[in-house]
Short mmCIF file of C-alpha atoms in Angstrom, two decimals:
data_model
loop_
_atom_site.label_atom_id
_atom_site.label_comp_id
_atom_site.label_asym_id
_atom_site.label_seq_id
_atom_site.Cartn_x
_atom_site.Cartn_y
_atom_site.Cartn_z
CA THR A 1 -89.54 -89.07 -18.56
CA ARG A 2 -89.33 -89.47 -14.78
CA HIS A 3 -90.45 -93.07 -15.04
CA VAL A 4 -87.84 -93.86 -17.62
CA LYS A 5 -84.97 -92.38 -15.62
CA CYS A 6 -86.01 -94.08 -12.42
CA ALA A 7 -86.33 -97.46 -14.07
CA LYS A 8 -82.83 -96.95 -15.56
CA TYR A 9 -81.21 -96.77 -12.12
CA CYS A 10 -83.68 -99.25 -10.43
CA PRO A 11 -84.82 -102.22 -12.45
CA SER A 12 -87.41 -103.10 -9.83
CA TYR A 13 -88.94 -99.72 -9.96
CA ILE A 14 -92.76 -99.70 -9.94
CA PRO A 15 -94.41 -96.53 -11.34
CA LEU A 16 -96.57 -94.72 -8.91
CA PRO A 17 -99.73 -92.78 -9.69
CA SER A 18 -98.99 -89.46 -11.34
CA SER A 19 -100.92 -87.63 -8.48
CA TRP A 20 -98.16 -88.75 -6.05
CA ALA A 21 -95.26 -87.42 -8.12
CA VAL A 22 -95.19 -83.86 -6.77
CA SER A 23 -94.85 -85.02 -3.14
CA ILE A 24 -91.88 -87.47 -3.67
CA PRO A 25 -88.37 -86.18 -4.52
CA PHE A 26 -87.50 -89.03 -6.92
CA PHE A 27 -84.20 -87.51 -8.18
CA HIS A 28 -82.82 -86.72 -4.73
CA VAL A 29 -83.36 -90.32 -3.48
CA VAL A 30 -81.83 -92.02 -6.52
CA PHE A 31 -78.58 -89.91 -7.02
CA THR A 32 -77.51 -89.67 -3.30
CA GLY A 33 -77.87 -93.34 -2.83
CA LYS A 34 -75.61 -94.48 -5.63
CA ASN A 35 -72.52 -94.77 -3.43
CA GLU A 36 -72.74 -96.29 0.06
CA TYR A 37 -70.30 -93.89 1.69
CA ASP A 38 -69.46 -90.24 1.49
CA LEU A 39 -65.87 -91.10 2.40
CA LEU A 40 -63.86 -94.31 2.33
CA VAL A 41 -60.37 -94.18 3.82
CA ILE A 42 -58.05 -96.96 2.75
CA GLY A 43 -55.44 -97.34 5.52
CA GLY A 44 -55.85 -97.23 9.25
CA GLY A 45 -52.67 -95.27 10.19
CA SER A 46 -52.46 -91.85 11.85
CA GLY A 47 -53.37 -89.85 8.81
CA GLY A 48 -56.23 -92.11 7.61
CA LEU A 49 -57.82 -92.26 11.05
CA ALA A 50 -57.49 -88.58 11.60
CA CYS A 51 -59.25 -87.91 8.25
CA ALA A 52 -61.97 -90.43 8.90
CA LYS A 53 -62.86 -89.19 12.37
CA GLU A 54 -62.74 -85.53 11.25
CA ALA A 55 -65.18 -86.31 8.40
CA ALA A 56 -67.54 -88.23 10.74
CA GLN A 57 -67.83 -85.19 12.91
CA PHE A 58 -69.61 -83.45 10.07
CA GLY A 59 -72.24 -86.03 10.02
CA ARG A 60 -70.98 -87.92 6.92
CA LYS A 61 -71.12 -91.55 6.34
CA VAL A 62 -67.54 -92.81 6.64
CA ALA A 63 -65.67 -96.11 6.42
CA VAL A 64 -62.10 -97.08 7.13
CA LEU A 65 -60.56 -100.08 5.36
CA ASP A 66 -57.33 -101.49 6.97
CA TYR A 67 -55.31 -104.67 6.62
CA VAL A 68 -51.78 -105.50 7.89
CA GLU A 69 -49.87 -107.70 5.49
CA PRO A 70 -47.50 -109.80 7.81
CA SER A 71 -43.80 -109.00 7.25
CA PRO A 72 -41.68 -111.57 5.42
CA GLN A 73 -40.87 -112.88 8.97
CA GLY A 74 -44.56 -113.22 9.88
CA THR A 75 -44.97 -110.22 12.09
CA ALA A 76 -48.36 -108.49 12.11
CA TRP A 77 -50.10 -106.05 14.32
CA GLY A 78 -53.35 -104.12 14.88
CA LEU A 79 -55.11 -100.93 13.92
CA GLY A 80 -53.11 -97.68 14.06
CA GLY A 81 -50.48 -97.89 11.36
CA THR A 82 -46.66 -97.72 11.57
CA CYS A 83 -46.48 -95.02 14.19
CA VAL A 84 -48.44 -96.81 16.75
CA ASN A 85 -47.28 -100.37 16.08
CA VAL A 86 -43.80 -100.40 14.74
CA GLY A 87 -42.61 -96.73 14.73
CA CYS A 88 -42.85 -93.77 16.93
CA ILE A 89 -44.51 -95.20 19.95
CA PRO A 90 -42.54 -98.44 20.66
CA LYS A 91 -39.31 -96.55 19.38
CA LYS A 92 -39.79 -93.80 22.02
CA LEU A 93 -40.55 -96.25 24.80
CA MET A 94 -37.44 -98.37 24.00
CA HIS A 95 -35.42 -95.11 23.72
CA GLN A 96 -36.69 -94.21 27.27
CA ALA A 97 -35.53 -97.69 28.47
CA ALA A 98 -32.07 -96.91 27.19
CA LEU A 99 -32.01 -93.43 28.87
CA LEU A 100 -32.98 -94.94 32.19
CA GLY A 101 -30.01 -97.35 31.92
CA SER A 102 -27.72 -94.44 31.21
CA SER A 103 -29.26 -92.58 34.29
CA LEU A 104 -28.49 -95.63 36.47
CA LYS A 105 -24.85 -95.45 35.49
CA ASP A 106 -24.71 -91.75 36.23
CA ALA A 107 -26.64 -92.00 39.51
CA GLN A 108 -23.64 -93.23 41.49
CA HIS A 109 -21.81 -89.94 40.80
CA TYR A 110 -24.67 -88.27 42.72
CA GLY A 111 -24.44 -90.53 45.79
CA TRP A 112 -26.83 -93.31 44.83
CA SER A 113 -25.69 -96.77 45.71
CA ILE A 114 -26.57 -99.02 42.70
CA SER A 115 -24.92 -102.33 42.10
CA GLN A 116 -22.79 -102.35 38.92
CA PRO A 117 -23.18 -103.58 36.29
CA VAL A 118 -26.94 -102.99 35.82
CA HIS A 119 -28.76 -105.74 33.90
CA HIS A 120 -31.64 -105.31 31.41
CA THR A 121 -34.26 -107.96 30.62
CA TRP A 122 -35.53 -107.59 27.09
CA SER A 123 -38.53 -109.71 27.63
CA VAL A 124 -39.92 -107.61 30.41
CA MET A 125 -39.46 -104.39 28.30
CA ALA A 126 -40.97 -105.95 25.22
CA GLN A 127 -43.99 -107.21 26.97
CA SER A 128 -44.72 -103.88 28.55
CA VAL A 129 -44.20 -102.04 25.20
CA GLN A 130 -46.38 -104.62 23.24
CA ASN A 131 -49.19 -104.49 25.85
CA TYR A 132 -49.30 -100.71 25.55
CA VAL A 133 -49.41 -100.76 21.82
CA LYS A 134 -52.27 -103.36 21.92
CA SER A 135 -54.12 -100.89 24.30
CA LEU A 136 -53.75 -98.20 21.60
CA ASN A 137 -54.95 -100.61 18.98
CA TRP A 138 -58.05 -101.20 20.96
CA GLY A 139 -58.52 -97.50 21.70
CA HIS A 140 -58.60 -96.72 17.98
CA ARG A 141 -61.23 -99.37 17.44
CA VAL A 142 -63.32 -97.86 20.15
CA GLN A 143 -62.93 -94.34 18.84
CA LEU A 144 -64.17 -95.36 15.29
CA GLN A 145 -67.16 -97.08 16.90
CA GLU A 146 -68.04 -94.00 19.05
CA LYS A 147 -67.74 -91.72 16.07
CA LYS A 148 -69.87 -94.16 13.90
CA VAL A 149 -67.12 -94.85 11.46
CA LYS A 150 -67.44 -98.34 9.90
CA TYR A 151 -64.27 -100.38 10.16
CA PHE A 152 -63.43 -103.15 7.63
CA ASN A 153 -60.43 -105.34 8.44
CA ILE A 154 -59.80 -106.27 4.79
CA LYS A 155 -57.17 -105.85 2.14
CA GLY A 156 -58.85 -103.94 -0.63
CA SER A 157 -58.13 -102.99 -4.19
CA PHE A 158 -59.83 -100.72 -6.70
CA SER A 159 -62.14 -102.27 -9.22
CA ASP A 160 -63.31 -98.74 -10.60
CA PRO A 161 -62.81 -95.13 -9.42
CA HIS A 162 -65.61 -95.38 -6.98
CA THR A 163 -65.49 -99.02 -5.97
CA VAL A 164 -63.08 -101.11 -3.73
CA ARG A 165 -63.31 -104.83 -3.35
CA GLY A 166 -61.71 -106.94 -0.77
CA LEU A 167 -61.64 -110.42 1.03
CA THR A 168 -62.27 -110.91 4.74
CA LYS A 169 -60.14 -113.38 6.60
CA ALA A 170 -62.98 -115.88 6.05
CA GLY A 171 -62.70 -115.43 2.29
CA LYS A 172 -65.99 -113.47 1.89
CA GLU A 173 -65.88 -110.75 -0.70
CA THR A 174 -66.84 -107.23 0.38
CA VAL A 175 -67.65 -104.44 -2.06
CA ILE A 176 -67.55 -100.78 -0.89
CA THR A 177 -68.52 -97.76 -2.87
CA ALA A 178 -67.85 -94.10 -1.99
CA ASP A 179 -68.25 -90.69 -3.37
CA ASN A 180 -64.76 -89.73 -2.09
CA ILE A 181 -61.82 -91.95 -1.38
CA VAL A 182 -58.58 -91.23 0.59
CA ILE A 183 -55.56 -93.45 0.17
CA ALA A 184 -53.46 -93.48 3.37
CA THR A 185 -51.67 -96.81 3.27
CA GLY A 186 -48.20 -95.47 4.21
CA GLY A 187 -45.05 -97.45 3.54
CA ARG A 188 -43.14 -100.57 4.53
CA PRO A 189 -39.41 -101.22 4.96
CA LYS A 190 -37.47 -102.22 1.90
CA TYR A 191 -35.31 -105.39 1.68
CA PRO A 192 -32.04 -105.32 -0.30
CA VAL A 193 -33.17 -108.17 -2.46
CA HIS A 194 -29.83 -108.06 -4.45
CA VAL A 195 -28.04 -109.24 -1.19
CA ALA A 196 -28.15 -113.08 -0.97
CA GLY A 197 -29.99 -114.20 2.18
CA ALA A 198 -31.40 -110.69 3.05
CA LEU A 199 -35.00 -111.73 2.84
CA GLU A 200 -34.63 -115.23 4.40
CA TYR A 201 -32.57 -114.17 7.39
CA GLY A 202 -33.03 -110.50 7.98
CA ILE A 203 -35.58 -108.52 9.97
CA THR A 204 -36.71 -104.87 9.74
CA SER A 205 -38.22 -102.39 12.10
CA ASP A 206 -41.53 -104.11 11.32
CA ASP A 207 -40.19 -107.10 13.38
CA LEU A 208 -37.77 -105.62 16.03
CA PHE A 209 -40.45 -104.08 18.26
CA TRP A 210 -42.43 -107.37 18.45
CA LEU A 211 -39.54 -109.70 19.29
CA LYS A 212 -40.24 -111.69 22.34
CA GLU A 213 -36.60 -112.37 23.10
CA SER A 214 -33.50 -110.15 22.84
CA PRO A 215 -32.01 -109.71 19.46
CA GLY A 216 -28.58 -110.23 20.91
CA LYS A 217 -25.53 -109.13 18.92
CA THR A 218 -27.13 -107.06 16.15
CA LEU A 219 -26.02 -105.59 12.83
CA ILE A 220 -28.20 -102.79 11.44
CA VAL A 221 -27.54 -101.98 7.82
CA GLY A 222 -28.34 -98.40 6.80
CA ALA A 223 -27.74 -95.01 8.29
CA SER A 224 -31.28 -93.52 8.23
CA TYR A 225 -32.90 -92.17 11.43
CA VAL A 226 -34.62 -95.55 11.80
CA SER A 227 -31.15 -97.26 11.75
CA LEU A 228 -29.60 -94.90 14.26
CA GLU A 229 -32.48 -94.65 16.61
CA CYS A 230 -32.70 -98.44 16.82
CA ALA A 231 -28.89 -98.87 17.16
CA GLY A 232 -29.06 -96.26 19.90
CA PHE A 233 -31.47 -97.93 22.20
CA LEU A 234 -30.08 -101.38 21.53
CA THR A 235 -26.61 -100.14 22.60
CA GLY A 236 -28.35 -98.37 25.51
CA ILE A 237 -29.84 -101.56 26.95
CA GLY A 238 -26.41 -103.31 26.72
CA LEU A 239 -26.45 -105.16 23.37
CA ASP A 240 -23.50 -105.38 21.07
CA THR A 241 -24.63 -103.27 18.14
CA THR A 242 -23.00 -102.36 14.86
CA VAL A 243 -24.22 -99.96 12.16
CA MET A 244 -23.12 -100.52 8.53
CA MET A 245 -23.37 -97.43 6.43
CA ARG A 246 -22.72 -97.13 2.73
CA SER A 247 -22.29 -93.32 2.52
CA ILE A 248 -23.51 -90.47 4.86
CA PRO A 249 -25.61 -90.64 8.01
CA LEU A 250 -29.03 -89.04 8.23
CA ARG A 251 -29.35 -88.15 4.56
CA GLY A 252 -31.54 -85.08 4.20
CA PHE A 253 -30.62 -83.70 7.68
CA ASP A 254 -27.96 -81.14 8.33
CA GLN A 255 -24.67 -82.99 7.93
CA GLN A 256 -22.73 -81.24 10.59
CA MET A 257 -25.34 -82.22 13.18
CA ALA A 258 -25.46 -85.71 11.67
CA SER A 259 -21.68 -86.09 12.24
CA LEU A 260 -21.97 -85.03 15.79
CA VAL A 261 -24.73 -87.59 16.31
CA THR A 262 -22.64 -90.50 15.06
CA GLU A 263 -19.52 -89.26 16.99
CA HIS A 264 -21.54 -89.36 20.26
CA MET A 265 -23.07 -92.85 19.32
CA GLU A 266 -19.46 -94.09 18.81
CA SER A 267 -18.43 -92.93 22.21
CA TYR A 268 -21.68 -94.40 23.70
CA GLY A 269 -20.70 -97.78 22.42
CA THR A 270 -22.25 -98.20 19.06
CA LYS A 271 -19.85 -99.54 16.38
CA PHE A 272 -19.82 -98.27 12.89
CA LEU A 273 -18.64 -99.91 9.65
CA LYS A 274 -18.32 -96.84 7.45
CA ARG A 275 -18.27 -97.01 3.67
CA CYS A 276 -19.17 -100.58 3.68
CA PHE A 277 -21.98 -102.57 2.08
CA PRO A 278 -23.25 -106.16 2.49
CA THR A 279 -22.98 -108.87 -0.16
CA LYS A 280 -24.54 -111.94 1.48
CA VAL A 281 -26.01 -113.33 4.68
CA GLU A 282 -25.62 -117.03 5.53
CA LYS A 283 -27.09 -119.02 8.42
CA LEU A 284 -24.48 -121.03 10.39
CA LYS A 285 -25.09 -124.32 12.17
CA SER A 286 -25.05 -122.37 15.40
CA ASN A 287 -27.93 -120.36 14.07
CA ARG A 288 -25.86 -117.22 13.99
CA LEU A 289 -25.87 -115.22 10.84
CA GLN A 290 -22.62 -114.66 9.06
CA VAL A 291 -22.52 -111.41 7.14
CA THR A 292 -20.14 -110.75 4.22
CA TRP A 293 -19.49 -107.25 3.23
CA LYS A 294 -17.10 -105.08 1.16
CA ASN A 295 -15.15 -102.04 2.50
CA ALA A 296 -15.25 -99.56 -0.34
CA ASP A 297 -12.32 -97.50 1.06
CA LEU A 298 -10.02 -100.47 1.65
CA GLY A 299 -11.26 -102.57 -1.31
CA THR A 300 -11.43 -105.59 1.07
CA GLU A 301 -13.99 -108.28 1.84
CA GLU A 302 -14.75 -108.89 5.48
CA THR A 303 -17.10 -111.15 7.55
CA ASP A 304 -18.56 -111.40 11.06
CA SER A 305 -21.36 -113.27 12.63
CA PHE A 306 -24.37 -111.79 14.43
CA ASN A 307 -27.58 -112.97 16.25
CA THR A 308 -29.73 -110.63 14.26
CA VAL A 309 -29.50 -108.58 11.04
CA MET A 310 -31.76 -105.66 10.63
CA TRP A 311 -32.29 -103.81 7.30
CA ALA A 312 -32.97 -100.09 7.51
CA VAL A 313 -32.30 -99.12 3.95
CA GLY A 314 -35.40 -97.07 3.35
CA ARG A 315 -39.14 -97.49 2.92
CA ALA A 316 -41.40 -98.16 -0.06
CA PRO A 317 -45.03 -97.00 -0.54
CA ASP A 318 -47.50 -99.74 0.24
CA THR A 319 -49.42 -99.56 -3.20
CA LYS A 320 -48.77 -102.97 -4.83
CA THR A 321 -52.14 -104.55 -4.01
CA LEU A 322 -54.27 -101.37 -4.52
CA ASN A 323 -54.80 -101.88 -8.22
CA LEU A 324 -54.39 -98.13 -8.74
CA GLU A 325 -54.49 -98.53 -12.45
CA ALA A 326 -58.19 -99.52 -12.30
CA ALA A 327 -58.91 -96.22 -10.62
CA GLY A 328 -56.72 -94.10 -12.90
CA VAL A 329 -54.48 -92.92 -10.09
CA LYS A 330 -50.94 -91.88 -11.31
CA THR A 331 -47.81 -92.63 -9.40
CA ASN A 332 -44.22 -91.67 -9.70
CA SER A 333 -42.67 -94.47 -11.73
CA GLU A 334 -39.31 -94.21 -9.82
CA THR A 335 -40.52 -94.01 -6.26
CA GLY A 336 -43.95 -95.74 -6.54
CA LYS A 337 -45.49 -92.81 -4.56
CA ILE A 338 -48.78 -91.25 -5.51
CA ILE A 339 -48.63 -87.81 -7.24
CA VAL A 340 -50.80 -85.30 -5.48
CA ASP A 341 -51.46 -81.58 -5.85
CA ALA A 342 -51.51 -78.93 -3.01
CA SER A 343 -55.05 -80.14 -1.98
CA GLU A 344 -53.87 -83.71 -1.70
CA ALA A 345 -55.89 -84.69 -4.83
CA THR A 346 -54.56 -87.37 -7.07
CA SER A 347 -54.98 -87.55 -10.94
CA VAL A 348 -58.55 -88.56 -10.29
CA PRO A 349 -60.63 -85.62 -8.86
CA HIS A 350 -62.55 -87.51 -6.10
CA ILE A 351 -59.56 -89.70 -5.00
CA TYR A 352 -57.03 -88.24 -2.59
CA ALA A 353 -53.83 -89.40 -0.87
CA ILE A 354 -52.09 -88.25 2.34
CA GLY A 355 -49.07 -89.25 4.38
CA ASP A 356 -46.04 -91.27 3.63
CA ILE A 357 -47.54 -92.69 0.43
CA THR A 358 -47.60 -89.21 -1.33
CA GLU A 359 -44.79 -87.83 -3.46
CA GLY A 360 -42.85 -84.92 -1.98
CA ARG A 361 -44.32 -84.97 1.51
CA PRO A 362 -42.37 -85.38 4.74
CA GLU A 363 -42.73 -88.97 6.07
CA LEU A 364 -43.88 -87.84 9.44
CA THR A 365 -46.97 -88.72 11.58
CA PRO A 366 -48.04 -85.19 12.52
CA THR A 367 -48.05 -83.94 8.99
CA ALA A 368 -50.18 -86.90 7.94
CA ILE A 369 -52.59 -86.21 10.75
CA ALA A 370 -52.73 -82.52 10.03
CA ALA A 371 -53.22 -83.10 6.26
CA GLY A 372 -55.93 -85.57 6.89
CA LYS A 373 -57.92 -83.28 9.10
CA LEU A 374 -57.74 -80.36 6.71
CA LEU A 375 -58.79 -82.54 3.80
CA ALA A 376 -61.93 -83.64 5.66
CA GLN A 377 -62.69 -80.01 6.45
CA ARG A 378 -62.34 -78.99 2.75
CA LEU A 379 -64.53 -81.81 1.57
CA PHE A 380 -67.26 -81.51 4.10
CA SER A 381 -67.02 -78.09 5.90
CA GLN A 382 -66.68 -75.56 3.30
CA SER A 383 -62.98 -74.98 4.27
CA SER A 384 -60.35 -73.90 1.81
CA GLU A 385 -57.25 -74.17 4.06
CA LEU A 386 -54.37 -76.23 2.65
CA MET A 387 -51.66 -78.06 4.62
CA ASP A 388 -48.50 -75.97 4.94
CA TYR A 389 -45.45 -78.39 4.80
CA ASP A 390 -42.86 -75.57 5.51
CA ASN A 391 -41.01 -75.38 8.76
CA VAL A 392 -42.16 -78.78 10.05
CA PRO A 393 -40.16 -79.65 13.19
CA THR A 394 -38.87 -83.09 13.85
CA THR A 395 -36.49 -85.05 16.16
CA VAL A 396 -34.16 -88.07 15.77
CA PHE A 397 -34.33 -89.99 18.98
CA THR A 398 -30.71 -91.10 19.13
CA PRO A 399 -28.98 -91.40 22.59
CA LEU A 400 -28.20 -87.75 22.28
CA GLU A 401 -31.26 -86.44 20.57
CA TYR A 402 -31.24 -84.24 17.49
CA GLY A 403 -34.21 -81.81 16.87
CA CYS A 404 -34.51 -79.46 13.95
CA VAL A 405 -36.97 -77.14 12.15
CA GLY A 406 -36.56 -75.45 8.80
CA LEU A 407 -33.68 -75.61 6.41
CA SER A 408 -30.35 -77.45 6.88
CA GLU A 409 -27.10 -75.74 6.06
CA GLU A 410 -26.90 -77.58 2.78
CA ALA A 411 -30.52 -76.80 1.74
CA ALA A 412 -30.17 -73.08 2.68
CA VAL A 413 -26.99 -72.77 0.64
CA GLN A 414 -28.65 -74.52 -2.29
CA ARG A 415 -31.75 -72.27 -2.09
CA HIS A 416 -30.18 -68.96 -1.28
CA GLY A 417 -26.49 -69.15 -1.99
CA SER A 418 -23.59 -69.27 0.63
CA ASP A 419 -23.06 -65.54 0.41
CA ASN A 420 -26.61 -64.82 1.44
CA ILE A 421 -26.63 -67.15 4.48
CA GLU A 422 -25.18 -66.73 8.01
CA PHE A 423 -24.63 -69.71 10.24
CA HIS A 424 -24.50 -69.13 14.07
CA LEU A 425 -23.03 -71.80 16.25
CA ILE A 426 -22.53 -72.73 19.86
CA HIS A 427 -20.97 -75.95 21.32
CA LEU A 428 -21.41 -76.61 25.08
CA HIS A 429 -21.09 -79.18 27.77
CA ALA A 430 -24.36 -78.94 29.63
CA LEU A 431 -25.14 -79.06 33.31
CA SER A 432 -26.54 -82.65 33.06
CA LEU A 433 -26.01 -86.11 34.38
CA SER A 434 -23.60 -87.29 31.77
CA VAL A 435 -21.21 -84.37 32.27
CA LEU A 436 -19.80 -86.28 35.21
CA ARG A 437 -18.72 -89.25 33.05
CA GLU A 438 -15.30 -88.72 31.67
CA ASP A 439 -15.78 -91.96 29.40
CA LEU A 440 -18.56 -90.36 27.31
CA PHE A 441 -18.14 -87.70 24.64
CA VAL A 442 -20.88 -85.31 25.19
CA MET A 443 -21.02 -82.11 22.98
CA TYR A 444 -24.41 -80.31 22.78
CA CYS A 445 -24.75 -78.04 19.88
CA PHE A 446 -27.07 -75.37 18.45
CA GLN A 447 -26.88 -74.10 14.88
CA MET A 448 -29.08 -71.41 13.54
CA VAL A 449 -29.36 -70.71 9.83
CA CYS A 450 -30.28 -67.11 8.92
CA LEU A 451 -30.51 -64.81 5.92
CA ARG A 452 -27.80 -62.24 5.95
CA GLU A 453 -30.21 -59.43 4.99
CA ARG A 454 -30.93 -56.64 7.50
CA GLU A 455 -33.96 -58.51 8.90
CA GLN A 456 -31.91 -61.72 9.41
CA ARG A 457 -34.99 -64.03 9.30
CA ILE A 458 -34.36 -67.49 10.77
CA LEU A 459 -34.52 -70.20 8.15
CA GLY A 460 -33.56 -73.21 10.26
CA LEU A 461 -32.71 -74.23 13.90
CA HIS A 462 -30.84 -77.30 14.85
CA PHE A 463 -30.13 -78.71 18.35
CA ILE A 464 -28.31 -81.76 19.62
CA GLY A 465 -28.87 -82.43 23.26
CA PRO A 466 -31.21 -83.78 25.86
CA ASN A 467 -34.99 -83.49 25.20
CA ALA A 468 -34.25 -82.02 21.83
CA GLY A 469 -37.76 -82.61 20.75
CA GLU A 470 -39.25 -80.63 23.60
CA VAL A 471 -36.73 -77.72 23.00
CA ILE A 472 -37.39 -77.43 19.25
CA GLN A 473 -41.08 -77.75 19.53
CA GLY A 474 -41.14 -74.47 21.42
CA PHE A 475 -38.88 -72.65 18.93
CA ALA A 476 -40.90 -73.99 16.04
CA LEU A 477 -43.76 -71.66 16.64
CA GLY A 478 -41.41 -68.62 16.47
CA ILE A 479 -39.73 -69.73 13.32
CA LYS A 480 -43.17 -70.41 11.74
CA CYS A 481 -44.13 -66.96 12.57
CA GLY A 482 -41.06 -65.48 10.88
CA ALA A 483 -38.74 -64.95 13.86
CA THR A 484 -35.52 -63.09 13.31
CA TYR A 485 -32.05 -63.34 14.68
CA PRO A 486 -32.31 -59.92 16.50
CA GLN A 487 -35.60 -60.97 18.16
CA MET A 488 -33.95 -64.28 19.28
CA MET A 489 -31.11 -62.40 20.87
CA LYS A 490 -33.60 -60.18 22.72
CA THR A 491 -35.31 -63.27 24.24
CA VAL A 492 -34.25 -63.85 27.88
CA GLY A 493 -33.15 -67.51 28.47
CA ILE A 494 -34.12 -69.72 31.26
CA HIS A 495 -31.18 -70.54 33.44
CA PRO A 496 -29.73 -73.11 33.82
CA THR A 497 -30.89 -74.84 30.74
CA CYS A 498 -29.63 -76.11 27.49
CA ALA A 499 -32.32 -74.23 25.56
CA GLU A 500 -31.19 -70.89 26.83
CA GLU A 501 -27.98 -71.22 24.78
CA VAL A 502 -29.98 -70.31 21.63
CA THR A 503 -30.34 -66.79 22.94
CA LYS A 504 -26.46 -66.59 22.97
CA LEU A 505 -25.60 -67.46 19.44
CA HIS A 506 -22.90 -64.78 18.73
CA ILE A 507 -20.25 -66.85 16.93
CA THR A 508 -20.65 -67.45 13.14
CA LYS A 509 -18.99 -70.08 11.07
CA ARG A 510 -17.71 -67.31 8.73
CA SER A 511 -15.73 -65.75 11.60
CA GLY A 512 -13.69 -68.97 12.18
CA LEU A 513 -13.82 -68.44 15.94
CA ASP A 514 -14.13 -71.30 18.44
CA ALA A 515 -17.90 -71.64 19.28
CA THR A 516 -17.38 -73.71 22.36
CA VAL A 517 -18.92 -72.20 25.66
CA THR A 518 -16.53 -72.38 28.64
CA GLY A 519 -18.83 -70.94 31.37
CA CYS A 520 -22.23 -69.50 32.26
#
């Protein structure tokens, strides 16, 4: 019987003398060698790399498969995914460039002699940012090598539930088999293909951060955080920037906070075309782009010309080339995202998915990283800990930053009912550089969302002001641990800071009183 089974899995099997059989673990050798890797991760972004490196620490044989399909405008980049190459990292660096420009304008009020107007050179900034990103690409390659994770720079697709095939740049086919597979390919920006000329002449955030020359006068279509962040730093470095938004800004975020963000951006110099949507983009003989749009409120058709048109109308999961059907992995037919359970498992038991590609998960780098690490620990380290997606803090890096954790006002009302929720507010002009500039609308704001029951547990905290990410990161721990309104009021603030104002939230929306602070 042993000879028959061995021959089935190995055609070249040569029977050994029966006297040897007791000393050779035939079955162990055959079955553990069926698949080449213990874990294959498809996607070299933040979540995929974190999962692969964590798995490798447990002595498992791990491979990462990653390939960047160039954007319609031909932009491509290296290992590290959206965050490193065309997302969080270059965005924050260009945001910092804009903040420095604002500081230069403020500096004269503090006695610094700086020639006005100050001038910004895009190419210098872009080169610095792009060089830094390339250093991160290289760092990821080195880390994979150090942890003995095999890296394949190929675009792969499933041929069966355990097998992925792909072609190298040289056209050579590579076949990879694994016991467990994690899909972490993330998403790519959408193009409004119903708008004539959108694909031919527009760019997305996939292109903006790799432009060698200034985008010049720019129209950004969309009102997502990607749109507002990019519009913010473009305005901040002195470019004529317009945001066209069809409906509301920052959908999914607290709308009172979102309105304050856009109000500040308007005073900061960003133009807004509200309740407008584009119908076509045409290229003029001057190489400028003429955009035609409709104003839904006025019922009119309008046009203007720009040097650059950028689409920020959402993102779509990058699944088209994966051939998920061959593996039996189910997706949401409307969104295209992969359906997963609490353990990140797909409809196929040994195939998992993490990050932006999964249905119902926040599209944030830190959650993808944490989910990837926990998944590796469950697979290879006897852990049972699941990722907790509640009370995840985040920040929108607009000129005046907006940080939040927990529920928005709208979500809290929907979940608990307006009679069961209390909203504590405070508006203030902070002791900061910009307070000296009369030409700039600056209104910092805290909003705390609490249950009205006796314990008054904090459900959400929202802050608009400088360094909002740093402020909210600290409070996120308390809210994660179940902090209450009375506990926050007993906390002593650090003076003089913006963050201390959260310990003074005595005015409620329900009271109708003015929540503006007039002194220390």
